[in-house]
Short mmCIF file of C-alpha atoms and ligand atoms in Angstrom, two decimals:
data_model
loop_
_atom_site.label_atom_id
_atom_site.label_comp_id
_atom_site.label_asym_id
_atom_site.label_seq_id
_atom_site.Cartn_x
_atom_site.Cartn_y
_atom_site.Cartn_z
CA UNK A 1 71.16 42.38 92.88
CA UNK A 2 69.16 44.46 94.76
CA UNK A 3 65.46 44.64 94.12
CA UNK A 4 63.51 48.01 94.81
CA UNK A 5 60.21 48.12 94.53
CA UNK A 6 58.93 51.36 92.12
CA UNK A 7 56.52 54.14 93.32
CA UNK A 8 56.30 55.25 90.14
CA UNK A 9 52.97 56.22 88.11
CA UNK A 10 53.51 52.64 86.39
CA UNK A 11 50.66 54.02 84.27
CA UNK A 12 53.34 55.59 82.13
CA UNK A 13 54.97 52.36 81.56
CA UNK A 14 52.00 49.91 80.96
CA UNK A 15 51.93 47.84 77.69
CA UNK A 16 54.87 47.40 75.63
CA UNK A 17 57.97 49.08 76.98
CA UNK A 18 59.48 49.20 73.14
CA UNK A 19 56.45 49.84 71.54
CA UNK A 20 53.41 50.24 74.02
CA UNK A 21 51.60 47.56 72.01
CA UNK A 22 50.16 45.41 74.72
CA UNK A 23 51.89 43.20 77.29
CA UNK A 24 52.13 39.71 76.43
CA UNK A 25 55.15 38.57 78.22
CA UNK A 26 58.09 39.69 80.44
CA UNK A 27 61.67 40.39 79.79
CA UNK A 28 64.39 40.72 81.33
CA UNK A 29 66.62 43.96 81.57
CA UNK A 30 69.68 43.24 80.35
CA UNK A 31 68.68 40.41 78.52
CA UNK A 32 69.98 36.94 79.91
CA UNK A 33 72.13 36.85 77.02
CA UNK A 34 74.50 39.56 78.58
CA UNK A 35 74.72 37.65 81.66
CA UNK A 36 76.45 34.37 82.83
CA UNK A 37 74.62 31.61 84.90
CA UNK A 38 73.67 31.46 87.86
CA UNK A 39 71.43 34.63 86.81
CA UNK A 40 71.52 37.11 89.64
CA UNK A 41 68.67 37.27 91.47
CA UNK A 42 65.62 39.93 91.08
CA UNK A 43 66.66 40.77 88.00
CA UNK A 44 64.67 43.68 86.53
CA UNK A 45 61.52 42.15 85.05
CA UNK A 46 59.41 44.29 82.10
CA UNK A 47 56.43 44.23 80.23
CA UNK A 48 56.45 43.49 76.52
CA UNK A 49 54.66 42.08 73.30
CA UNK A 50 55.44 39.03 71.36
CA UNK A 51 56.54 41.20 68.08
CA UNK A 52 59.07 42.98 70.02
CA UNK A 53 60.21 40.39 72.13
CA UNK A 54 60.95 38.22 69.29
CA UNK A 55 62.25 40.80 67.23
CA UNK A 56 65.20 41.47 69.19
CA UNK A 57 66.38 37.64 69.68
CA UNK A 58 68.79 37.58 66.59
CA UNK A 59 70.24 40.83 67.50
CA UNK A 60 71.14 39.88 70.91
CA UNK A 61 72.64 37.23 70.03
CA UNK A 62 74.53 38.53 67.50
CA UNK A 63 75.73 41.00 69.97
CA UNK A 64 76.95 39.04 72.68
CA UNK A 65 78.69 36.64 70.50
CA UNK A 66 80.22 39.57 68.59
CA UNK A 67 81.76 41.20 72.11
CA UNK A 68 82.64 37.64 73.51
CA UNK A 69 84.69 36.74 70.04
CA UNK A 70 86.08 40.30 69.83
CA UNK A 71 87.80 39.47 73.99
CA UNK A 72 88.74 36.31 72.53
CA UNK A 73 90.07 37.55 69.47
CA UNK A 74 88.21 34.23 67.59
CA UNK A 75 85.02 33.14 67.30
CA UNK A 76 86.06 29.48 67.99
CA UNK A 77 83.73 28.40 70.35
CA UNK A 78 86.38 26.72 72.06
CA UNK A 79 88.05 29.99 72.71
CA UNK A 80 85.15 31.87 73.64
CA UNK A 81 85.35 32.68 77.57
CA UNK A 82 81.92 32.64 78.59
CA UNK A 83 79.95 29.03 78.23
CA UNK A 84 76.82 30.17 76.88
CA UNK A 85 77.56 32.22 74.26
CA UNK A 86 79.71 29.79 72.92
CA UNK A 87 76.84 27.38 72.78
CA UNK A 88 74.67 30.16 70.53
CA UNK A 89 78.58 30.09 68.37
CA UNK A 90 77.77 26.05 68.21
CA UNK A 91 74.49 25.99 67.15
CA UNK A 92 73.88 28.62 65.06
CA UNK A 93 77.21 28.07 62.58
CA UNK A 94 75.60 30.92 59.92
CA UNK A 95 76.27 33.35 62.74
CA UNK A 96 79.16 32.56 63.83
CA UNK A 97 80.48 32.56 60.05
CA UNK A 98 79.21 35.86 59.91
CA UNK A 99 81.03 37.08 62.35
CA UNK A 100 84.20 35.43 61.43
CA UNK A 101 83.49 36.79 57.48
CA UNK A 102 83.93 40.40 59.16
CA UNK A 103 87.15 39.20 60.86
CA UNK A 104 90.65 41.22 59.92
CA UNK A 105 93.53 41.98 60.68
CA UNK A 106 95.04 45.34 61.32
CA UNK A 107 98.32 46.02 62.58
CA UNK A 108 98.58 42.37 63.81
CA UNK A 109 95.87 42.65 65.76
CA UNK A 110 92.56 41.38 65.03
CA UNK A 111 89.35 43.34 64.73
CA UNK A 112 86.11 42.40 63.98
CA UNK A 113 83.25 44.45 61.62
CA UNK A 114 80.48 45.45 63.44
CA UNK A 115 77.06 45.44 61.26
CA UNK A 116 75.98 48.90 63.08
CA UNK A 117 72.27 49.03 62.54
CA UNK A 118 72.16 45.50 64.54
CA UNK A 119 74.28 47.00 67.66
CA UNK A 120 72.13 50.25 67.42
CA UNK A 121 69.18 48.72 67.58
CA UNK A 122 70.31 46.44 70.81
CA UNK A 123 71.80 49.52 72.30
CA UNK A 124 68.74 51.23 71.97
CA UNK A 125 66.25 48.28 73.72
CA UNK A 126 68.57 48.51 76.79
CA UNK A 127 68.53 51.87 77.28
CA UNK A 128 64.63 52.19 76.73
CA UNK A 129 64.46 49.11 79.52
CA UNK A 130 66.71 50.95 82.02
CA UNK A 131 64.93 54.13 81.46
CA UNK A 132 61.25 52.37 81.93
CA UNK A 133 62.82 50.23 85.21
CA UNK A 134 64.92 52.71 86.76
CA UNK A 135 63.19 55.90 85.91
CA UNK A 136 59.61 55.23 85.30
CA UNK A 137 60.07 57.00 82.02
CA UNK A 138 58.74 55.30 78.78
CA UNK A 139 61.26 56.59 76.44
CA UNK A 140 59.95 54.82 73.08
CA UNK A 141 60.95 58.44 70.80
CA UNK A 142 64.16 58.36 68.61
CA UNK A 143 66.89 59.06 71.11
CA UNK A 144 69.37 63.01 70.72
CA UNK A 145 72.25 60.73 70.94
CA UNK A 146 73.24 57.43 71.04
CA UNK A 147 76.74 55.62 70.69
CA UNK A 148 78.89 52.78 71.67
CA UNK A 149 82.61 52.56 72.20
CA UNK A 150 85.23 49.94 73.35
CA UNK A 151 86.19 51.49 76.49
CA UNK A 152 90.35 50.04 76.23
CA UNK A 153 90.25 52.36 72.94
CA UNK A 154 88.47 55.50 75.04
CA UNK A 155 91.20 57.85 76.35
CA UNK A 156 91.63 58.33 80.28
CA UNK A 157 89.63 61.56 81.10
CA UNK A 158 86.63 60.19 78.57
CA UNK A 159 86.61 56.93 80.33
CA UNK A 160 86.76 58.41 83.60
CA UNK A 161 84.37 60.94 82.77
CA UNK A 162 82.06 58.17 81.53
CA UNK A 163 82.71 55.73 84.37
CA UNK A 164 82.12 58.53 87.48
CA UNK A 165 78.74 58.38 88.90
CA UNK A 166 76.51 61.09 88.90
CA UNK A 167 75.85 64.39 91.01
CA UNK A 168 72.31 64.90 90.81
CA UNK A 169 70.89 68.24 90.50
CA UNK A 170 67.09 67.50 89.77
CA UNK A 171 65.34 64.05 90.58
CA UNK A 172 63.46 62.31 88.87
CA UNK A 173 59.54 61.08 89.09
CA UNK A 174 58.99 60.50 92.86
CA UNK A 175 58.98 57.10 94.18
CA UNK A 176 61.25 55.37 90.91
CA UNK A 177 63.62 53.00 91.35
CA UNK A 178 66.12 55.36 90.59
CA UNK A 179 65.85 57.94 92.80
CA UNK A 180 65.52 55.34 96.07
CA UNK A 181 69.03 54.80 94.68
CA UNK A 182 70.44 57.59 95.53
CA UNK A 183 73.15 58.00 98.03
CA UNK A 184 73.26 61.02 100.41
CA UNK A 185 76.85 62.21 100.30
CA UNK A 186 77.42 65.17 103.00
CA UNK A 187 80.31 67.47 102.34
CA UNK A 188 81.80 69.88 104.59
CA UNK A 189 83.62 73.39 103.80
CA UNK A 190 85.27 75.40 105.81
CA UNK A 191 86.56 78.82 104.20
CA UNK A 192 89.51 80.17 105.26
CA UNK A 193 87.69 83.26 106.88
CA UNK A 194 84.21 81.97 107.79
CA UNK A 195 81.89 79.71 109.10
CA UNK A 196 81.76 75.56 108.45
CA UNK A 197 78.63 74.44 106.30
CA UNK A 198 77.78 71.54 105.55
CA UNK A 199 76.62 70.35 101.80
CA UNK A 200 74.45 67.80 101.17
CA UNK A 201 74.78 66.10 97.43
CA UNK A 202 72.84 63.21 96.17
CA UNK A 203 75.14 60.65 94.05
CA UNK A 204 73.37 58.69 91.74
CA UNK A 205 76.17 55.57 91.75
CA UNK A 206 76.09 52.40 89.07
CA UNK A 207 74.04 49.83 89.38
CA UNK A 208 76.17 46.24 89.07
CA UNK A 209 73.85 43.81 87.62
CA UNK A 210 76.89 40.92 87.79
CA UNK A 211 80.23 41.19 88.49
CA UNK A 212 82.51 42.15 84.75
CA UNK A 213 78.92 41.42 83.02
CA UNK A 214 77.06 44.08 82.96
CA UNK A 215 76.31 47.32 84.76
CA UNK A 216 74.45 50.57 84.10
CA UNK A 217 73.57 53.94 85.48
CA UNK A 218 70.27 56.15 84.60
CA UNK A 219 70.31 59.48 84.87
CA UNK A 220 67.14 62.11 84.80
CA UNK A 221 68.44 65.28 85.89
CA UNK A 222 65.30 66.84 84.62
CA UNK A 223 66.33 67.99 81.18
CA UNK A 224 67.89 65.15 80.13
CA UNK A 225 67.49 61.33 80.61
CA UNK A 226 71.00 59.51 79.94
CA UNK A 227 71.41 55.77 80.35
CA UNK A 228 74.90 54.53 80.50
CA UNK A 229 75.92 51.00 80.91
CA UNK A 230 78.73 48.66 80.09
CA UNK A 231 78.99 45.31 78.73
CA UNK A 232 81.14 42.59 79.46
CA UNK A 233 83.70 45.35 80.88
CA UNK A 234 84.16 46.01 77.03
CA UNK A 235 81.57 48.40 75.04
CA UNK A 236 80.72 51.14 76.78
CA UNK A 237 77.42 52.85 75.55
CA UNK A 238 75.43 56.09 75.90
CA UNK A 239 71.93 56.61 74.49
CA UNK A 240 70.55 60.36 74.96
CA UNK A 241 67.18 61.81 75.25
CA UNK A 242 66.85 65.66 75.96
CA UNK A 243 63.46 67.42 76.40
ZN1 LIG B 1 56.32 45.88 71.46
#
């Protein structure tokens, strides 16, 4: 993927970008776990501390293999479509049984439980690592909103709504990663009675981090920062922070 250098106050965003505890090792934003190999290159890179970076692990993986056995509709390894996450599936057997122990069926079709507080708190990392990487904003409150959704099961006009990209109205801190982003889209009207002008609109368009893997979009339109991004082309999510 492209890699854009921020002019951001990084300031903002020293230490811990969960926690601001200090900065003992990178990351990676997504998480490798989200992504198949060969990795695409530059991926975003942040700061964090051992506590947090460790304290996520078991989540993630529970998360990915979670998505990956609800497309397969088993958590047989063998089944599983992408190669490493049906390694985690192999060597970790209490997780995958914990999955599976969650495992119904509804209508003939098979759903899987989701232990919530483990997605939420995934959900959450991401957004605070787009936010920190796209934006230059250290987000590390409790977010206004924040939710996850399958999109097949969101209806047309909420997935299309969700899936647009962005008009932007206000930008954000000068020089992120974000804004340099931003597409100039020029528009021109012509009234019926008077003169042609000519618009010009910024779009703020999704960043594809791989191909049906993983992509997201960060918004700061100046009262709000919004971080969207999908995973696996499956669960869509939204985390919300309004000033
Ligand atoms: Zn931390």
């Amino acid at each position: 993927m492209e890699q854009l250098r921020s002019y951001a106050d990084d300031r903002l965003i020293s230490g811990c970008v969960y926690c601001g505890g200090p900065e003992e090792t990178r990351e990676h934003v997504p998480s490798r776990v989200f992504l198949d190999k060969p990795l695409p290159e530059n991926l975003p890179v942040l700061g964090a501390c051992w506590s947090c970076n460790n304290g996520f692990s078991k989540d993630e993986e529970y998360v990915a293999c979670l998505i990956a056995s609800v497309i397969a509709g088993s958590t047989d390894p063998d089944q599983i479509g992408r190669p490493a996450v049906a390694n985690i599936l192999r060597r970790t057997p209490a997780l995958r049984a914990r999955i599976e122990s969650a495992k119904c069926d509804q209508n003939g079709r098979t759903q899987f439980g989701v232990e919530p507080d483990r997605v939420r708190n995934i959900v959450l990392k991401l957004a605070r690592g787009h936010a920190a990487f796209e934006l230059g904003l250290p987000v590390r409150e409790e977010p206004n909103s924040l939710w996850w959704h399958p999109l097949e099961l969101m209806a047309k006009d909420e997935r299309d709504s969700f899936d647009a990209c962005e008009m932007v109205r206000i930008f954000g801190e000068v020089g992120s990663r974000g804004l340099q982003r931003l597409q100039v889209a020029q528009l021109t009207l012509q009234p019926a009675d008077g003169q042609m002008s000519t618009l010009e609109l910024l779009i703020n368009d999704w960043v594809n981090v791989q191909d049906e893997r993983y992509r997201y979009l960060a918004i700061d339109d100046g009262d709000e920062v919004r971080i969207k991004f999908i995973i696996s082309e499956y669960l869509a999510c939204q985390v919300t922070w309004t000033s």
